[in-house]
């Protein structure tokens, strides 16, 4: 069975990169499946990550120039780390027609997802290629797709088209309850809608301390302090962390330059995983950073950031880790005490393993004709 996966695989986000790779690698563990990631990128996404978009920020904060360039270079280079699981052909387009002509009759099954592929925004209108519109010459599935958009607010005409599009899917897997509710209401057959674990839980990445130790040496992370990994673009949260933990912890920031931290710009996806696994504590607003902290039993705190609560809160509820999630950082009066309280991570490996077993349902659905 030839399967193509269409998701975010080349965005500047290691969580997105690793979730797409995890789904593909897990599928390829099945002897009767030959899966690859469809190397089709949306023009709007390519534009979003152009380095020139940083120019205005650099005028105000010239100290971030070299760091931002290093981060950009690392993300671009990491796109080649997909190896032979990327489709040999590649294309950039924006319309459903562009995507249809690129994939037509190449696959037995096309899977949309995972990640926020069904989020509707100014740059990602409905419909777009992630909805697998039109005759693709393949069976259509979705796996762990997320929207976080009010699909019910689409115009009457577009909502009718949404229903027709969803009716073409044999199986509609979503990642979170809000998306489940929206999609169930939109499709004429809600029995097709299922809740799926994020792909980061279904494939085990073996991460050793070799990359972590190399990063400690390269960036001169001191050995006489515990290490706290920071992943947030929220300056207020970074300041709170710095003021609360700066004396006891070596503060390591990735993706975003933060004053008073060890800023790691040159980074690859599996080096990022090693930082999550071997740091003493993780503080983040990132969804997949939270997922991998759970997987590697790394103590962590997740902060709410704008509208991300809809995907963060259910994750922690499911793993009985809601005490590690703070939707409003302004209400966190004493970060130091909370870090001490949460410095040991409860074992959740039984639940992680359960999610890997749950994936069998999706495999069985793929095999049905």
mmCIF file of C-alpha atoms in Angstrom:
data_model
loop_
_atom_site.group_PDB
_atom_site.id
_atom_site.type_symbol
_atom_site.label_atom_id
_atom_site.label_comp_id
_atom_site.label_asym_id
_atom_site.label_seq_id
_atom_site.Cartn_x
_atom_site.Cartn_y
_atom_site.Cartn_z
ATOM 1 C CA UNK A 1 0.000 0.000 0.000
ATOM 2 C CA UNK A 2 1.562 3.265 -1.148
ATOM 3 C CA UNK A 3 0.777 6.090 1.298
ATOM 4 C CA UNK A 4 1.494 9.806 1.035
ATOM 5 C CA UNK A 5 1.401 11.996 4.149
ATOM 6 C CA UNK A 6 0.603 15.661 3.699
ATOM 7 C CA UNK A 7 1.378 17.796 6.719
ATOM 8 C CA UNK A 8 3.706 20.521 7.958
ATOM 9 C CA UNK A 9 7.131 18.998 7.416
ATOM 10 C CA UNK A 10 9.306 21.928 6.347
ATOM 11 C CA UNK A 11 8.174 24.697 8.682
ATOM 12 C CA UNK A 12 10.556 26.293 11.166
ATOM 13 C CA UNK A 13 9.406 24.157 14.039
ATOM 14 C CA UNK A 14 11.185 21.001 15.150
ATOM 15 C CA UNK A 15 8.030 19.648 16.781
ATOM 16 C CA UNK A 16 6.236 19.759 13.428
ATOM 17 C CA UNK A 17 9.244 18.189 11.705
ATOM 18 C CA UNK A 18 9.445 15.326 14.203
ATOM 19 C CA UNK A 19 5.706 14.613 14.313
ATOM 20 C CA UNK A 20 5.573 14.251 10.524
ATOM 21 C CA UNK A 21 8.623 11.980 10.533
ATOM 22 C CA UNK A 22 7.212 9.915 13.436
ATOM 23 C CA UNK A 23 3.980 9.136 11.600
ATOM 24 C CA UNK A 24 5.845 8.125 8.450
ATOM 25 C CA UNK A 25 8.423 5.966 10.239
ATOM 26 C CA UNK A 26 5.761 4.237 12.315
ATOM 27 C CA UNK A 27 3.712 3.396 9.211
ATOM 28 C CA UNK A 28 6.789 2.005 7.506
ATOM 29 C CA UNK A 29 7.223 -0.492 10.327
ATOM 30 C CA UNK A 30 4.255 -2.314 8.744
ATOM 31 C CA UNK A 31 5.410 -4.764 6.061
ATOM 32 C CA UNK A 32 2.539 -3.990 3.712
ATOM 33 C CA UNK A 33 2.917 -0.194 3.863
ATOM 34 C CA UNK A 34 5.275 2.054 1.903
ATOM 35 C CA UNK A 35 4.794 5.578 3.273
ATOM 36 C CA UNK A 36 6.460 8.863 2.406
ATOM 37 C CA UNK A 37 5.945 12.533 3.212
ATOM 38 C CA UNK A 38 4.569 14.468 0.266
ATOM 39 C CA UNK A 39 7.146 17.164 -0.406
ATOM 40 C CA UNK A 40 4.629 19.828 -1.332
ATOM 41 C CA UNK A 41 4.895 23.178 0.455
ATOM 42 C CA UNK A 42 2.402 25.992 0.542
ATOM 43 C CA UNK A 43 3.701 29.269 -0.882
ATOM 44 C CA UNK A 44 2.266 31.155 2.096
ATOM 45 C CA UNK A 45 4.294 28.975 4.454
ATOM 46 C CA UNK A 46 7.484 29.496 2.447
ATOM 47 C CA UNK A 47 6.913 33.257 2.548
ATOM 48 C CA UNK A 48 6.302 33.220 6.292
ATOM 49 C CA UNK A 49 9.817 32.009 7.031
ATOM 50 C CA UNK A 50 11.762 34.365 4.794
ATOM 51 C CA UNK A 51 14.582 35.936 6.747
ATOM 52 C CA UNK A 52 13.753 39.434 5.482
ATOM 53 C CA UNK A 53 10.693 39.404 7.719
ATOM 54 C CA UNK A 54 13.117 39.855 10.628
ATOM 55 C CA UNK A 55 14.540 43.154 9.358
ATOM 56 C CA UNK A 56 12.233 45.437 11.347
ATOM 57 C CA UNK A 57 12.899 43.487 14.522
ATOM 58 C CA UNK A 58 16.644 43.709 13.943
ATOM 59 C CA UNK A 59 16.504 47.515 13.841
ATOM 60 C CA UNK A 60 15.176 47.488 17.414
ATOM 61 C CA UNK A 61 17.186 44.492 18.598
ATOM 62 C CA UNK A 62 20.446 44.219 16.642
ATOM 63 C CA UNK A 63 21.840 41.888 19.307
ATOM 64 C CA UNK A 64 19.579 39.127 17.941
ATOM 65 C CA UNK A 65 20.805 39.257 14.338
ATOM 66 C CA UNK A 66 23.461 36.539 14.512
ATOM 67 C CA UNK A 67 21.224 34.332 16.651
ATOM 68 C CA UNK A 68 18.225 34.670 14.309
ATOM 69 C CA UNK A 69 20.396 33.885 11.295
ATOM 70 C CA UNK A 70 21.755 30.783 13.033
ATOM 71 C CA UNK A 71 18.235 29.600 13.912
ATOM 72 C CA UNK A 72 17.064 30.179 10.337
ATOM 73 C CA UNK A 73 20.067 28.325 8.940
ATOM 74 C CA UNK A 74 19.434 25.391 11.289
ATOM 75 C CA UNK A 75 15.794 25.084 10.263
ATOM 76 C CA UNK A 76 16.667 25.198 6.553
ATOM 77 C CA UNK A 77 19.384 22.583 6.970
ATOM 78 C CA UNK A 78 17.096 20.338 9.015
ATOM 79 C CA UNK A 79 14.701 20.045 6.097
ATOM 80 C CA UNK A 80 17.243 17.706 4.526
ATOM 81 C CA UNK A 81 17.157 15.485 7.625
ATOM 82 C CA UNK A 82 13.952 13.891 6.369
ATOM 83 C CA UNK A 83 16.148 11.578 4.334
ATOM 84 C CA UNK A 84 14.508 9.127 1.967
ATOM 85 C CA UNK A 85 11.073 9.447 3.572
ATOM 86 C CA UNK A 86 10.419 12.603 1.528
ATOM 87 C CA UNK A 87 8.855 12.147 -1.903
ATOM 88 C CA UNK A 88 11.418 12.350 -4.694
ATOM 89 C CA UNK A 89 9.408 15.055 -6.438
ATOM 90 C CA UNK A 90 8.799 18.406 -4.761
ATOM 91 C CA UNK A 91 6.676 21.449 -5.480
ATOM 92 C CA UNK A 92 5.501 24.746 -4.050
ATOM 93 C CA UNK A 93 1.925 25.869 -4.613
ATOM 94 C CA UNK A 94 -1.080 27.315 -2.856
ATOM 95 C CA UNK A 95 -4.287 26.103 -4.434
ATOM 96 C CA UNK A 96 -6.135 22.811 -4.206
ATOM 97 C CA UNK A 97 -5.613 22.497 -7.961
ATOM 98 C CA UNK A 98 -1.836 22.821 -7.544
ATOM 99 C CA UNK A 99 -1.806 20.002 -5.005
ATOM 100 C CA UNK A 100 -4.198 17.802 -6.961
ATOM 101 C CA UNK A 101 -2.077 17.935 -10.114
ATOM 102 C CA UNK A 102 1.043 17.135 -8.050
ATOM 103 C CA UNK A 103 -0.303 14.008 -6.306
ATOM 104 C CA UNK A 104 -2.925 12.707 -8.738
ATOM 105 C CA UNK A 105 -2.782 8.899 -9.005
ATOM 106 C CA UNK A 106 0.560 8.619 -7.172
ATOM 107 C CA UNK A 107 -0.774 6.991 -4.006
ATOM 108 C CA UNK A 108 -3.260 4.397 -2.807
ATOM 109 C CA UNK A 109 -3.946 6.496 0.301
ATOM 110 C CA UNK A 110 -3.264 10.121 1.179
ATOM 111 C CA UNK A 111 -3.245 11.092 4.854
ATOM 112 C CA UNK A 112 -3.845 14.690 5.923
ATOM 113 C CA UNK A 113 -2.142 15.423 9.197
ATOM 114 C CA UNK A 114 -1.043 15.682 11.875
ATOM 115 C CA UNK A 115 -0.731 19.165 13.460
ATOM 116 C CA UNK A 116 -2.778 22.337 12.902
ATOM 117 C CA UNK A 117 -3.343 21.694 9.233
ATOM 118 C CA UNK A 118 -7.038 22.630 9.408
ATOM 119 C CA UNK A 119 -6.547 25.954 11.151
ATOM 120 C CA UNK A 120 -8.059 28.784 9.093
ATOM 121 C CA UNK A 121 -6.102 32.034 9.110
ATOM 122 C CA UNK A 122 -5.341 35.096 6.988
ATOM 123 C CA UNK A 123 -2.680 33.144 5.096
ATOM 124 C CA UNK A 124 -4.491 29.798 5.049
ATOM 125 C CA UNK A 125 -7.987 30.256 3.673
ATOM 126 C CA UNK A 126 -10.632 27.576 3.270
ATOM 127 C CA UNK A 127 -10.448 25.443 1.265
ATOM 128 C CA UNK A 128 -6.741 24.796 0.878
ATOM 129 C CA UNK A 129 -4.704 21.699 -0.048
ATOM 130 C CA UNK A 130 -4.682 20.328 3.511
ATOM 131 C CA UNK A 131 -8.379 19.476 3.089
ATOM 132 C CA UNK A 132 -7.488 17.078 0.240
ATOM 133 C CA UNK A 133 -10.024 18.654 -2.104
ATOM 134 C CA UNK A 134 -10.989 17.095 -5.413
ATOM 135 C CA UNK A 135 -10.209 13.808 -7.114
ATOM 136 C CA UNK A 136 -6.700 12.818 -5.999
ATOM 137 C CA UNK A 137 -6.889 9.269 -7.300
ATOM 138 C CA UNK A 138 -6.452 7.965 -3.733
ATOM 139 C CA UNK A 139 -8.416 7.075 -0.621
ATOM 140 C CA UNK A 140 -8.510 9.960 1.845
ATOM 141 C CA UNK A 141 -7.696 9.760 5.554
ATOM 142 C CA UNK A 142 -6.897 12.311 8.260
ATOM 143 C CA UNK A 143 -4.701 11.551 11.254
ATOM 144 C CA UNK A 144 -4.538 13.744 14.390
ATOM 145 C CA UNK A 145 -5.530 16.864 12.471
ATOM 146 C CA UNK A 146 -6.154 20.005 14.491
ATOM 147 C CA UNK A 147 -8.109 23.110 13.621
ATOM 148 C CA UNK A 148 -8.621 25.449 16.600
ATOM 149 C CA UNK A 149 -10.867 27.443 14.252
ATOM 150 C CA UNK A 150 -14.593 28.100 14.378
ATOM 151 C CA UNK A 151 -15.532 26.167 11.267
ATOM 152 C CA UNK A 152 -19.179 26.804 12.047
ATOM 153 C CA UNK A 153 -18.531 30.480 11.290
ATOM 154 C CA UNK A 154 -17.778 29.760 7.635
ATOM 155 C CA UNK A 155 -20.274 31.138 5.147
ATOM 156 C CA UNK A 156 -23.229 28.904 4.297
ATOM 157 C CA UNK A 157 -21.681 28.143 0.906
ATOM 158 C CA UNK A 158 -18.271 27.244 2.355
ATOM 159 C CA UNK A 159 -19.785 25.173 5.146
ATOM 160 C CA UNK A 160 -21.679 23.132 2.558
ATOM 161 C CA UNK A 161 -18.417 22.609 0.691
ATOM 162 C CA UNK A 162 -16.715 21.585 3.942
ATOM 163 C CA UNK A 163 -19.359 18.888 4.434
ATOM 164 C CA UNK A 164 -18.857 17.619 0.888
ATOM 165 C CA UNK A 165 -15.073 17.538 1.385
ATOM 166 C CA UNK A 166 -15.346 15.614 4.657
ATOM 167 C CA UNK A 167 -17.730 13.120 3.070
ATOM 168 C CA UNK A 168 -14.868 12.060 0.783
ATOM 169 C CA UNK A 169 -12.796 10.890 3.776
ATOM 170 C CA UNK A 170 -12.990 7.273 4.883
ATOM 171 C CA UNK A 171 -11.543 8.061 8.315
ATOM 172 C CA UNK A 172 -11.208 11.441 10.031
ATOM 173 C CA UNK A 173 -8.743 11.435 12.917
ATOM 174 C CA UNK A 174 -8.350 14.602 15.001
ATOM 175 C CA UNK A 175 -6.026 15.541 17.840
ATOM 176 C CA UNK A 176 -8.163 17.584 20.227
ATOM 177 C CA UNK A 177 -11.720 17.854 21.515
ATOM 178 C CA UNK A 178 -12.534 21.297 19.988
ATOM 179 C CA UNK A 179 -11.590 19.994 16.535
ATOM 180 C CA UNK A 180 -13.532 16.793 17.188
ATOM 181 C CA UNK A 181 -16.668 18.791 17.992
ATOM 182 C CA UNK A 182 -16.327 21.081 14.955
ATOM 183 C CA UNK A 183 -15.645 18.254 12.492
ATOM 184 C CA UNK A 184 -18.337 15.978 13.939
ATOM 185 C CA UNK A 185 -20.890 18.734 13.453
ATOM 186 C CA UNK A 186 -19.713 19.462 9.911
ATOM 187 C CA UNK A 187 -19.679 15.940 8.477
ATOM 188 C CA UNK A 188 -22.790 14.018 7.495
ATOM 189 C CA UNK A 189 -21.274 10.889 9.085
ATOM 190 C CA UNK A 190 -19.822 11.738 12.518
ATOM 191 C CA UNK A 191 -19.085 8.050 13.176
ATOM 192 C CA UNK A 192 -16.012 8.494 10.940
ATOM 193 C CA UNK A 193 -14.488 10.996 13.362
ATOM 194 C CA UNK A 194 -11.951 9.627 15.851
ATOM 195 C CA UNK A 195 -9.607 11.048 18.451
ATOM 196 C CA UNK A 196 -5.941 10.259 17.742
ATOM 197 C CA UNK A 197 -2.754 10.682 19.769
ATOM 198 C CA UNK A 198 -0.216 13.076 18.323
ATOM 199 C CA UNK A 199 2.372 11.175 16.208
ATOM 200 C CA UNK A 200 5.115 12.154 18.674
ATOM 201 C CA UNK A 201 3.632 9.505 21.006
ATOM 202 C CA UNK A 202 3.383 6.646 18.521
ATOM 203 C CA UNK A 203 7.030 6.343 17.451
ATOM 204 C CA UNK A 204 9.977 6.037 19.799
ATOM 205 C CA UNK A 205 12.976 8.223 19.024
ATOM 206 C CA UNK A 206 16.043 6.807 20.742
ATOM 207 C CA UNK A 207 18.031 9.783 21.998
ATOM 208 C CA UNK A 208 21.436 9.373 23.668
ATOM 209 C CA UNK A 209 23.358 11.937 25.698
ATOM 210 C CA UNK A 210 26.084 12.300 23.036
ATOM 211 C CA UNK A 211 24.466 15.284 21.289
ATOM 212 C CA UNK A 212 23.536 16.835 24.631
ATOM 213 C CA UNK A 213 27.097 16.674 25.957
ATOM 214 C CA UNK A 214 28.416 18.155 22.704
ATOM 215 C CA UNK A 215 25.983 21.075 23.023
ATOM 216 C CA UNK A 216 27.005 21.670 26.643
ATOM 217 C CA UNK A 217 30.631 21.873 25.542
ATOM 218 C CA UNK A 218 29.944 24.039 22.474
ATOM 219 C CA UNK A 219 27.846 26.599 24.349
ATOM 220 C CA UNK A 220 29.818 26.384 27.611
ATOM 221 C CA UNK A 221 26.850 25.406 29.717
ATOM 222 C CA UNK A 222 28.257 25.288 33.262
ATOM 223 C CA UNK A 223 28.487 21.930 35.034
ATOM 224 C CA UNK A 224 27.980 23.396 38.505
ATOM 225 C CA UNK A 225 24.338 24.320 37.846
ATOM 226 C CA UNK A 226 21.241 22.434 36.891
ATOM 227 C CA UNK A 227 19.970 23.174 33.386
ATOM 228 C CA UNK A 228 16.582 24.698 32.583
ATOM 229 C CA UNK A 229 15.516 24.655 28.932
ATOM 230 C CA UNK A 230 13.371 27.619 27.871
ATOM 231 C CA UNK A 231 11.162 27.593 24.772
ATOM 232 C CA UNK A 232 8.978 30.661 24.433
ATOM 233 C CA UNK A 233 8.873 33.895 22.453
ATOM 234 C CA UNK A 234 7.002 35.568 25.307
ATOM 235 C CA UNK A 235 9.451 38.066 26.821
ATOM 236 C CA UNK A 236 7.424 38.432 30.022
ATOM 237 C CA UNK A 237 7.535 34.704 30.684
ATOM 238 C CA UNK A 238 11.278 34.619 29.924
ATOM 239 C CA UNK A 239 11.839 37.491 32.371
ATOM 240 C CA UNK A 240 9.846 35.683 35.066
ATOM 241 C CA UNK A 241 11.953 32.564 34.546
ATOM 242 C CA UNK A 242 15.193 34.548 34.587
ATOM 243 C CA UNK A 243 14.330 36.409 37.796
ATOM 244 C CA UNK A 244 13.102 33.251 39.556
ATOM 245 C CA UNK A 245 15.603 30.616 38.460
ATOM 246 C CA UNK A 246 18.667 32.491 37.201
ATOM 247 C CA UNK A 247 20.807 31.831 40.286
ATOM 248 C CA UNK A 248 20.123 28.123 40.638
ATOM 249 C CA UNK A 249 19.842 27.092 36.973
ATOM 250 C CA UNK A 250 21.824 27.575 33.798
ATOM 251 C CA UNK A 251 19.077 28.970 31.560
ATOM 252 C CA UNK A 252 19.250 27.695 27.975
ATOM 253 C CA UNK A 253 16.964 29.296 25.389
ATOM 254 C CA UNK A 254 16.262 27.855 21.946
ATOM 255 C CA UNK A 255 14.364 29.290 18.956
ATOM 256 C CA UNK A 256 14.082 32.757 20.549
ATOM 257 C CA UNK A 257 16.861 35.021 21.809
ATOM 258 C CA UNK A 258 16.362 35.845 25.475
ATOM 259 C CA UNK A 259 18.382 38.343 27.481
ATOM 260 C CA UNK A 260 20.419 36.775 30.284
ATOM 261 C CA UNK A 261 20.228 33.236 28.870
ATOM 262 C CA UNK A 262 22.568 30.901 27.025
ATOM 263 C CA UNK A 263 21.055 31.249 23.569
ATOM 264 C CA UNK A 264 21.484 28.143 21.419
ATOM 265 C CA UNK A 265 21.023 29.119 17.788
ATOM 266 C CA UNK A 266 22.779 26.313 15.912
ATOM 267 C CA UNK A 267 20.548 23.328 16.577
ATOM 268 C CA UNK A 268 19.214 20.290 14.737
ATOM 269 C CA UNK A 269 16.033 18.325 15.485
ATOM 270 C CA UNK A 270 17.645 15.462 17.379
ATOM 271 C CA UNK A 271 19.884 17.838 19.312
ATOM 272 C CA UNK A 272 16.681 19.586 20.378
ATOM 273 C CA UNK A 273 15.286 16.250 21.575
ATOM 274 C CA UNK A 274 18.472 15.623 23.548
ATOM 275 C CA UNK A 275 18.081 18.982 25.310
ATOM 276 C CA UNK A 276 14.540 18.062 26.305
ATOM 277 C CA UNK A 277 15.533 14.608 27.501
ATOM 278 C CA UNK A 278 18.640 15.545 29.493
ATOM 279 C CA UNK A 279 17.841 19.010 30.856
ATOM 280 C CA UNK A 280 16.829 19.129 34.509
ATOM 281 C CA UNK A 281 13.715 21.164 33.785
ATOM 282 C CA UNK A 282 11.766 22.392 30.745
ATOM 283 C CA UNK A 283 9.710 25.600 30.666
ATOM 284 C CA UNK A 284 7.748 26.104 27.479
ATOM 285 C CA UNK A 285 4.751 27.405 25.582
ATOM 286 C CA UNK A 286 5.275 24.801 22.840
ATOM 287 C CA UNK A 287 2.899 21.854 22.396
ATOM 288 C CA UNK A 288 5.428 19.311 21.129
ATOM 289 C CA UNK A 289 8.022 20.336 23.715
ATOM 290 C CA UNK A 290 5.416 19.351 26.304
ATOM 291 C CA UNK A 291 4.741 16.060 24.492
ATOM 292 C CA UNK A 292 8.399 15.075 24.413
ATOM 293 C CA UNK A 293 8.867 16.138 28.055
ATOM 294 C CA UNK A 294 6.130 13.656 28.936
ATOM 295 C CA UNK A 295 7.684 10.962 26.744
ATOM 296 C CA UNK A 296 11.152 11.379 28.290
ATOM 297 C CA UNK A 297 9.887 11.907 31.862
ATOM 298 C CA UNK A 298 11.538 15.332 32.030
ATOM 299 C CA UNK A 299 10.100 17.676 34.680
ATOM 300 C CA UNK A 300 8.380 20.599 32.962
ATOM 301 C CA UNK A 301 5.992 23.523 33.225
ATOM 302 C CA UNK A 302 3.891 24.683 30.288
ATOM 303 C CA UNK A 303 2.607 28.240 30.050
ATOM 304 C CA UNK A 304 -0.469 29.385 28.197
ATOM 305 C CA UNK A 305 0.224 31.587 25.204
ATOM 306 C CA UNK A 306 -2.638 33.396 23.514
ATOM 307 C CA UNK A 307 -5.135 30.797 22.259
ATOM 308 C CA UNK A 308 -3.076 27.661 22.763
ATOM 309 C CA UNK A 309 -5.069 26.499 25.785
ATOM 310 C CA UNK A 310 -7.417 24.485 23.561
ATOM 311 C CA UNK A 311 -4.633 22.085 22.650
ATOM 312 C CA UNK A 312 -2.475 22.239 25.794
ATOM 313 C CA UNK A 313 -5.081 21.796 28.525
ATOM 314 C CA UNK A 314 -6.609 18.540 27.146
ATOM 315 C CA UNK A 315 -3.129 17.037 26.734
ATOM 316 C CA UNK A 316 -2.318 17.533 30.405
ATOM 317 C CA UNK A 317 -5.754 16.397 31.547
ATOM 318 C CA UNK A 318 -5.307 13.145 29.672
ATOM 319 C CA UNK A 319 -1.954 12.486 31.358
ATOM 320 C CA UNK A 320 -3.105 13.759 34.789
ATOM 321 C CA UNK A 321 -0.507 16.538 34.612
ATOM 322 C CA UNK A 322 -2.785 19.577 34.812
ATOM 323 C CA UNK A 323 -0.782 20.915 37.759
ATOM 324 C CA UNK A 324 2.078 21.546 35.318
ATOM 325 C CA UNK A 325 0.024 23.833 33.095
ATOM 326 C CA UNK A 326 -0.413 27.536 33.836
ATOM 327 C CA UNK A 327 -2.812 29.141 31.322
ATOM 328 C CA UNK A 328 -2.068 32.638 32.596
ATOM 329 C CA UNK A 329 1.538 33.236 33.637
ATOM 330 C CA UNK A 330 0.554 36.465 35.413
ATOM 331 C CA UNK A 331 -1.236 34.315 38.005
ATOM 332 C CA UNK A 332 1.942 32.378 38.762
ATOM 333 C CA UNK A 333 3.146 34.291 41.784
ATOM 334 C CA UNK A 334 5.991 32.000 42.816
ATOM 335 C CA UNK A 335 7.687 30.146 39.983
ATOM 336 C CA UNK A 336 10.577 29.046 42.207
ATOM 337 C CA UNK A 337 8.314 27.114 44.569
ATOM 338 C CA UNK A 338 6.406 25.527 41.702
ATOM 339 C CA UNK A 339 9.613 24.373 40.037
ATOM 340 C CA UNK A 340 10.720 22.796 43.329
ATOM 341 C CA UNK A 341 7.314 21.170 43.751
ATOM 342 C CA UNK A 342 7.352 19.747 40.224
ATOM 343 C CA UNK A 343 11.040 18.855 39.992
ATOM 344 C CA UNK A 344 10.306 15.126 39.820
ATOM 345 C CA UNK A 345 8.254 13.857 36.906
ATOM 346 C CA UNK A 346 5.687 11.113 37.494
ATOM 347 C CA UNK A 347 6.131 8.095 35.233
ATOM 348 C CA UNK A 348 3.622 8.198 32.370
ATOM 349 C CA UNK A 349 5.160 5.462 30.231
ATOM 350 C CA UNK A 350 2.160 3.175 30.633
ATOM 351 C CA UNK A 351 -0.069 5.856 29.086
ATOM 352 C CA UNK A 352 2.461 6.541 26.325
ATOM 353 C CA UNK A 353 2.537 2.840 25.501
ATOM 354 C CA UNK A 354 -1.258 2.785 25.459
ATOM 355 C CA UNK A 355 -1.228 5.476 22.766
ATOM 356 C CA UNK A 356 1.109 3.379 20.653
ATOM 357 C CA UNK A 357 -1.294 0.465 20.952
ATOM 358 C CA UNK A 358 -4.246 2.727 20.051
ATOM 359 C CA UNK A 359 -2.542 3.452 16.732
ATOM 360 C CA UNK A 360 -3.408 -0.091 15.653
ATOM 361 C CA UNK A 361 -6.994 1.095 15.102
ATOM 362 C CA UNK A 362 -5.759 3.506 12.462
ATOM 363 C CA UNK A 363 -3.640 0.798 10.823
ATOM 364 C CA UNK A 364 -6.694 -1.472 10.655
ATOM 365 C CA UNK A 365 -8.748 1.321 9.056
ATOM 366 C CA UNK A 366 -6.089 1.774 6.364
ATOM 367 C CA UNK A 367 -6.249 -1.924 5.527
ATOM 368 C CA UNK A 368 -10.013 -1.953 5.087
ATOM 369 C CA UNK A 369 -11.160 -1.737 1.487
#
